Amino acid sequence: MKKLLPLVLCGLISAQVQASDSLTTFAAAATAQGTPVVTADATATALSLVPLLTQSLGVTEAQATGGMGSLLQAAKGLMSGTDFSTLSSAIPNTNSLLAAAPAVAPAKKGDLLGGAMDMAGQLSKNTKIGQQLLSQFKSLGLSPDMISRFADVAVGYLQKGEVPQAADLLSTALSSVIPQ
């Protein structure tokens, strides 16, 4: 370990002076010593999901947390407890995201479309969850097409994470409520 520290420090100083050539040399030396090298992919994976959503989709932090929380609520309603546990272990702060999801407002009396959607929701769990998801995204000021865009970013994030099977679990669960 003591021999590796000077190599790392030397490599960092060289990287500042001669950015690309020295960094390449340092990476080769570190790899030869058995030291892991952080790549751009690893940096993207380490980026938290909420900042990734805000940067990728141009949404606010409140929209990112509320939208992701809404997707997680939908997934929770569509998955087994074991599958949701696997999914939540792959996403930091799942409970905070779930809590950030907007409450679903009941349909107003006299609202024909809302009444029809309530009736349809009573017929199918998937329809009801899809209706709730639409309502939540609308309350966040997000259009319906943003649901699939949020899901795509979340699945991509999960594929690069430590529990890549969580991406398949989320994608499969949401496929029953998000049109492909």
PDB file of C-alpha atoms in Angstrom:
ATOM      1  CA  MET A   1       0.000   0.000   0.000  1.00  0.00           C
ATOM      2  CA  LYS A   2       2.861   2.408   0.880  1.00  0.00           C
ATOM      3  CA  LYS A   3       4.472   1.712  -2.497  1.00  0.00           C
ATOM      4  CA  LEU A   4       1.221   2.362  -4.327  1.00  0.00           C
ATOM      5  CA  LEU A   5       0.556   5.798  -2.741  1.00  0.00           C
ATOM      6  CA  PRO A   6       3.590   7.527  -4.298  1.00  0.00           C
ATOM      7  CA  LEU A   7       2.652   6.016  -7.659  1.00  0.00           C
ATOM      8  CA  VAL A   8      -0.881   7.393  -7.367  1.00  0.00           C
ATOM      9  CA  LEU A   9       0.320  10.852  -6.246  1.00  0.00           C
ATOM     10  CA  CYS A  10       2.908  10.968  -8.988  1.00  0.00           C
ATOM     11  CA  GLY A  11       0.281  10.004 -11.509  1.00  0.00           C
ATOM     12  CA  LEU A  12      -2.095  12.728 -10.311  1.00  0.00           C
ATOM     13  CA  ILE A  13       0.594  15.411 -10.545  1.00  0.00           C
ATOM     14  CA  SER A  14       1.567  14.222 -14.008  1.00  0.00           C
ATOM     15  CA  ALA A  15      -2.054  14.263 -15.081  1.00  0.00           C
ATOM     16  CA  GLN A  16      -2.311  17.933 -14.146  1.00  0.00           C
ATOM     17  CA  VAL A  17       0.832  18.846 -16.085  1.00  0.00           C
ATOM     18  CA  GLN A  18       0.403  16.662 -19.153  1.00  0.00           C
ATOM     19  CA  ALA A  19      -3.275  15.743 -19.147  1.00  0.00           C
ATOM     20  CA  SER A  20      -3.843  13.100 -21.767  1.00  0.00           C
ATOM     21  CA  ASP A  21      -0.411  11.460 -22.200  1.00  0.00           C
ATOM     22  CA  SER A  22       0.357  11.320 -18.494  1.00  0.00           C
ATOM     23  CA  LEU A  23      -3.098  10.073 -17.631  1.00  0.00           C
ATOM     24  CA  THR A  24      -2.731   7.238 -20.130  1.00  0.00           C
ATOM     25  CA  THR A  25       0.691   6.353 -18.691  1.00  0.00           C
ATOM     26  CA  PHE A  26      -0.678   6.510 -15.136  1.00  0.00           C
ATOM     27  CA  ALA A  27      -3.612   4.274 -16.024  1.00  0.00           C
ATOM     28  CA  ALA A  28      -1.258   1.705 -17.547  1.00  0.00           C
ATOM     29  CA  ALA A  29       1.026   1.788 -14.489  1.00  0.00           C
ATOM     30  CA  ALA A  30      -1.880   1.574 -12.064  1.00  0.00           C
ATOM     31  CA  THR A  31      -3.406  -1.310 -13.998  1.00  0.00           C
ATOM     32  CA  ALA A  32      -0.065  -3.120 -13.943  1.00  0.00           C
ATOM     33  CA  GLN A  33       0.022  -2.673 -10.140  1.00  0.00           C
ATOM     34  CA  GLY A  34      -3.520  -4.105  -9.861  1.00  0.00           C
ATOM     35  CA  THR A  35      -5.075  -0.757  -8.916  1.00  0.00           C
ATOM     36  CA  PRO A  36      -8.532  -0.129 -10.385  1.00  0.00           C
ATOM     37  CA  VAL A  37      -8.804   2.825 -12.759  1.00  0.00           C
ATOM     38  CA  VAL A  38     -11.943   4.989 -12.766  1.00  0.00           C
ATOM     39  CA  THR A  39     -13.354   5.388 -16.267  1.00  0.00           C
ATOM     40  CA  ALA A  40     -15.986   7.734 -17.695  1.00  0.00           C
ATOM     41  CA  ASP A  41     -18.548   4.899 -17.514  1.00  0.00           C
ATOM     42  CA  ALA A  42     -17.834   4.404 -13.822  1.00  0.00           C
ATOM     43  CA  THR A  43     -18.250   8.137 -13.241  1.00  0.00           C
ATOM     44  CA  ALA A  44     -21.617   8.127 -15.046  1.00  0.00           C
ATOM     45  CA  THR A  45     -22.735   5.151 -12.960  1.00  0.00           C
ATOM     46  CA  ALA A  46     -21.702   6.889  -9.757  1.00  0.00           C
ATOM     47  CA  LEU A  47     -23.791   9.934 -10.648  1.00  0.00           C
ATOM     48  CA  SER A  48     -26.902   9.882  -8.529  1.00  0.00           C
ATOM     49  CA  LEU A  49     -30.183   9.162 -10.298  1.00  0.00           C
ATOM     50  CA  VAL A  50     -31.840  12.510  -9.519  1.00  0.00           C
ATOM     51  CA  PRO A  51     -29.043  14.667 -11.015  1.00  0.00           C
ATOM     52  CA  LEU A  52     -28.954  12.290 -13.974  1.00  0.00           C
ATOM     53  CA  LEU A  53     -32.684  12.861 -14.538  1.00  0.00           C
ATOM     54  CA  THR A  54     -32.353  16.643 -14.243  1.00  0.00           C
ATOM     55  CA  GLN A  55     -29.400  16.748 -16.644  1.00  0.00           C
ATOM     56  CA  SER A  56     -30.782  14.260 -19.159  1.00  0.00           C
ATOM     57  CA  LEU A  57     -34.363  15.508 -19.256  1.00  0.00           C
ATOM     58  CA  GLY A  58     -34.040  19.192 -18.405  1.00  0.00           C
ATOM     59  CA  VAL A  59     -36.402  18.941 -15.437  1.00  0.00           C
ATOM     60  CA  THR A  60     -36.167  20.532 -12.008  1.00  0.00           C
ATOM     61  CA  GLU A  61     -34.969  18.614  -8.972  1.00  0.00           C
ATOM     62  CA  ALA A  62     -38.536  18.583  -7.604  1.00  0.00           C
ATOM     63  CA  GLN A  63     -39.827  17.152 -10.891  1.00  0.00           C
ATOM     64  CA  ALA A  64     -37.023  14.576 -10.964  1.00  0.00           C
ATOM     65  CA  THR A  65     -37.645  13.364  -7.405  1.00  0.00           C
ATOM     66  CA  GLY A  66     -41.442  13.456  -7.749  1.00  0.00           C
ATOM     67  CA  GLY A  67     -41.407  11.755 -11.144  1.00  0.00           C
ATOM     68  CA  MET A  68     -39.000   9.038 -10.056  1.00  0.00           C
ATOM     69  CA  GLY A  69     -40.987   8.535  -6.867  1.00  0.00           C
ATOM     70  CA  SER A  70     -44.122   8.137  -8.969  1.00  0.00           C
ATOM     71  CA  LEU A  71     -42.428   5.522 -11.167  1.00  0.00           C
ATOM     72  CA  LEU A  72     -41.261   3.672  -8.064  1.00  0.00           C
ATOM     73  CA  GLN A  73     -44.791   3.747  -6.601  1.00  0.00           C
ATOM     74  CA  ALA A  74     -46.120   2.304  -9.856  1.00  0.00           C
ATOM     75  CA  ALA A  75     -43.432  -0.381  -9.899  1.00  0.00           C
ATOM     76  CA  LYS A  76     -44.129  -1.244  -6.260  1.00  0.00           C
ATOM     77  CA  GLY A  77     -47.789  -1.772  -7.106  1.00  0.00           C
ATOM     78  CA  LEU A  78     -46.912  -3.997 -10.050  1.00  0.00           C
ATOM     79  CA  MET A  79     -44.067  -6.102  -8.594  1.00  0.00           C
ATOM     80  CA  SER A  80     -43.722  -8.779  -5.988  1.00  0.00           C
ATOM     81  CA  GLY A  81     -42.230  -7.686  -2.676  1.00  0.00           C
ATOM     82  CA  THR A  82     -39.008  -9.553  -3.442  1.00  0.00           C
ATOM     83  CA  ASP A  83     -38.611  -7.900  -6.850  1.00  0.00           C
ATOM     84  CA  PHE A  84     -39.296  -4.439  -5.419  1.00  0.00           C
ATOM     85  CA  SER A  85     -36.742  -5.079  -2.682  1.00  0.00           C
ATOM     86  CA  THR A  86     -34.158  -5.898  -5.373  1.00  0.00           C
ATOM     87  CA  LEU A  87     -35.100  -2.731  -7.270  1.00  0.00           C
ATOM     88  CA  SER A  88     -34.984  -0.502  -4.202  1.00  0.00           C
ATOM     89  CA  SER A  89     -31.564  -1.870  -3.224  1.00  0.00           C
ATOM     90  CA  ALA A  90     -30.231  -0.593  -6.563  1.00  0.00           C
ATOM     91  CA  ILE A  91     -31.561   2.962  -6.174  1.00  0.00           C
ATOM     92  CA  PRO A  92     -30.188   5.186  -3.420  1.00  0.00           C
ATOM     93  CA  ASN A  93     -32.777   6.909  -1.203  1.00  0.00           C
ATOM     94  CA  THR A  94     -35.744   4.927  -2.517  1.00  0.00           C
ATOM     95  CA  ASN A  95     -37.879   5.818   0.507  1.00  0.00           C
ATOM     96  CA  SER A  96     -37.227   9.542   0.003  1.00  0.00           C
ATOM     97  CA  LEU A  97     -38.147   9.246  -3.664  1.00  0.00           C
ATOM     98  CA  LEU A  98     -41.351   7.377  -2.813  1.00  0.00           C
ATOM     99  CA  ALA A  99     -42.250  10.094  -0.306  1.00  0.00           C
ATOM    100  CA  ALA A 100     -41.641  12.788  -2.956  1.00  0.00           C
ATOM    101  CA  ALA A 101     -44.269  11.342  -5.307  1.00  0.00           C
ATOM    102  CA  PRO A 102     -47.302  13.635  -5.527  1.00  0.00           C
ATOM    103  CA  ALA A 103     -50.538  12.496  -3.921  1.00  0.00           C
ATOM    104  CA  VAL A 104     -53.127  11.357  -6.416  1.00  0.00           C
ATOM    105  CA  ALA A 105     -56.134  13.661  -6.469  1.00  0.00           C
ATOM    106  CA  PRO A 106     -59.533  11.980  -6.842  1.00  0.00           C
ATOM    107  CA  ALA A 107     -61.582  12.814  -9.934  1.00  0.00           C
ATOM    108  CA  LYS A 108     -63.873  15.800  -9.561  1.00  0.00           C
ATOM    109  CA  LYS A 109     -67.605  15.207  -9.529  1.00  0.00           C
ATOM    110  CA  GLY A 110     -69.049  15.988 -12.913  1.00  0.00           C
ATOM    111  CA  ASP A 111     -65.716  15.368 -14.666  1.00  0.00           C
ATOM    112  CA  LEU A 112     -66.802  12.899 -17.333  1.00  0.00           C
ATOM    113  CA  LEU A 113     -63.296  11.835 -18.352  1.00  0.00           C
ATOM    114  CA  GLY A 114     -62.166  11.499 -14.725  1.00  0.00           C
ATOM    115  CA  GLY A 115     -65.248   9.442 -13.903  1.00  0.00           C
ATOM    116  CA  ALA A 116     -64.668   7.182 -16.892  1.00  0.00           C
ATOM    117  CA  MET A 117     -61.024   6.714 -15.906  1.00  0.00           C
ATOM    118  CA  ASP A 118     -62.070   5.868 -12.332  1.00  0.00           C
ATOM    119  CA  MET A 119     -64.437   3.216 -13.654  1.00  0.00           C
ATOM    120  CA  ALA A 120     -61.722   1.798 -15.924  1.00  0.00           C
ATOM    121  CA  GLY A 121     -59.263   1.865 -13.035  1.00  0.00           C
ATOM    122  CA  GLN A 122     -61.610  -0.209 -10.932  1.00  0.00           C
ATOM    123  CA  LEU A 123     -61.594  -2.852 -13.651  1.00  0.00           C
ATOM    124  CA  SER A 124     -57.832  -3.261 -13.945  1.00  0.00           C
ATOM    125  CA  LYS A 125     -55.006  -2.729 -11.473  1.00  0.00           C
ATOM    126  CA  ASN A 126     -52.684  -1.814 -14.352  1.00  0.00           C
ATOM    127  CA  THR A 127     -55.153   0.752 -15.679  1.00  0.00           C
ATOM    128  CA  LYS A 128     -55.512   2.297 -12.232  1.00  0.00           C
ATOM    129  CA  ILE A 129     -51.745   2.495 -11.737  1.00  0.00           C
ATOM    130  CA  GLY A 130     -51.329   3.975 -15.225  1.00  0.00           C
ATOM    131  CA  GLN A 131     -54.019   6.558 -14.449  1.00  0.00           C
ATOM    132  CA  GLN A 132     -52.288   7.475 -11.172  1.00  0.00           C
ATOM    133  CA  LEU A 133     -48.965   7.836 -12.949  1.00  0.00           C
ATOM    134  CA  LEU A 134     -50.491  10.195 -15.526  1.00  0.00           C
ATOM    135  CA  SER A 135     -52.116  12.233 -12.763  1.00  0.00           C
ATOM    136  CA  GLN A 136     -48.874  12.461 -10.787  1.00  0.00           C
ATOM    137  CA  PHE A 137     -46.821  13.575 -13.785  1.00  0.00           C
ATOM    138  CA  LYS A 138     -49.500  16.133 -14.699  1.00  0.00           C
ATOM    139  CA  SER A 139     -49.388  17.549 -11.150  1.00  0.00           C
ATOM    140  CA  LEU A 140     -45.607  17.930 -11.532  1.00  0.00           C
ATOM    141  CA  GLY A 141     -46.108  19.944 -14.725  1.00  0.00           C
ATOM    142  CA  LEU A 142     -44.785  17.082 -16.866  1.00  0.00           C
ATOM    143  CA  SER A 143     -46.407  15.824 -20.053  1.00  0.00           C
ATOM    144  CA  PRO A 144     -47.434  12.160 -20.446  1.00  0.00           C
ATOM    145  CA  ASP A 145     -44.502  11.464 -22.804  1.00  0.00           C
ATOM    146  CA  MET A 146     -42.122  12.244 -19.932  1.00  0.00           C
ATOM    147  CA  ILE A 147     -43.185   9.034 -18.177  1.00  0.00           C
ATOM    148  CA  SER A 148     -41.427   6.856 -20.750  1.00  0.00           C
ATOM    149  CA  ARG A 149     -38.450   9.227 -20.857  1.00  0.00           C
ATOM    150  CA  PHE A 150     -38.059   8.990 -17.050  1.00  0.00           C
ATOM    151  CA  ALA A 151     -38.336   5.202 -17.298  1.00  0.00           C
ATOM    152  CA  ASP A 152     -35.671   5.062 -20.032  1.00  0.00           C
ATOM    153  CA  VAL A 153     -33.202   7.122 -17.966  1.00  0.00           C
ATOM    154  CA  ALA A 154     -33.894   5.032 -14.849  1.00  0.00           C
ATOM    155  CA  VAL A 155     -33.431   1.746 -16.735  1.00  0.00           C
ATOM    156  CA  GLY A 156     -30.161   3.006 -18.252  1.00  0.00           C
ATOM    157  CA  TYR A 157     -28.961   4.052 -14.797  1.00  0.00           C
ATOM    158  CA  LEU A 158     -29.814   0.637 -13.352  1.00  0.00           C
ATOM    159  CA  GLN A 159     -28.124  -1.251 -16.210  1.00  0.00           C
ATOM    160  CA  LYS A 160     -24.815   0.404 -15.312  1.00  0.00           C
ATOM    161  CA  GLY A 161     -25.218  -0.092 -11.562  1.00  0.00           C
ATOM    162  CA  GLU A 162     -24.270  -2.832  -9.154  1.00  0.00           C
ATOM    163  CA  VAL A 163     -27.617  -4.653  -9.563  1.00  0.00           C
ATOM    164  CA  PRO A 164     -28.201  -4.666 -13.349  1.00  0.00           C
ATOM    165  CA  GLN A 165     -31.092  -7.155 -13.085  1.00  0.00           C
ATOM    166  CA  ALA A 166     -33.030  -4.339 -11.395  1.00  0.00           C
ATOM    167  CA  ALA A 167     -33.218  -2.667 -14.826  1.00  0.00           C
ATOM    168  CA  ASP A 168     -35.103  -5.657 -16.234  1.00  0.00           C
ATOM    169  CA  LEU A 169     -37.411  -5.749 -13.219  1.00  0.00           C
ATOM    170  CA  LEU A 170     -38.318  -2.065 -13.594  1.00  0.00           C
ATOM    171  CA  SER A 171     -38.690  -2.276 -17.362  1.00  0.00           C
ATOM    172  CA  THR A 172     -40.916  -5.358 -17.174  1.00  0.00           C
ATOM    173  CA  ALA A 173     -43.142  -3.909 -14.449  1.00  0.00           C
ATOM    174  CA  LEU A 174     -43.614  -0.550 -16.173  1.00  0.00           C
ATOM    175  CA  SER A 175     -44.205  -2.088 -19.604  1.00  0.00           C
ATOM    176  CA  SER A 176     -47.745  -2.948 -18.531  1.00  0.00           C
ATOM    177  CA  VAL A 177     -48.601   0.722 -17.892  1.00  0.00           C
ATOM    178  CA  ILE A 178     -46.330   2.618 -20.308  1.00  0.00           C
ATOM    179  CA  PRO A 179     -47.069   2.216 -24.020  1.00  0.00           C
ATOM    180  CA  GLN A 180     -44.034   1.040 -25.972  1.00  0.00           C
TER     181      GLN A 180
END
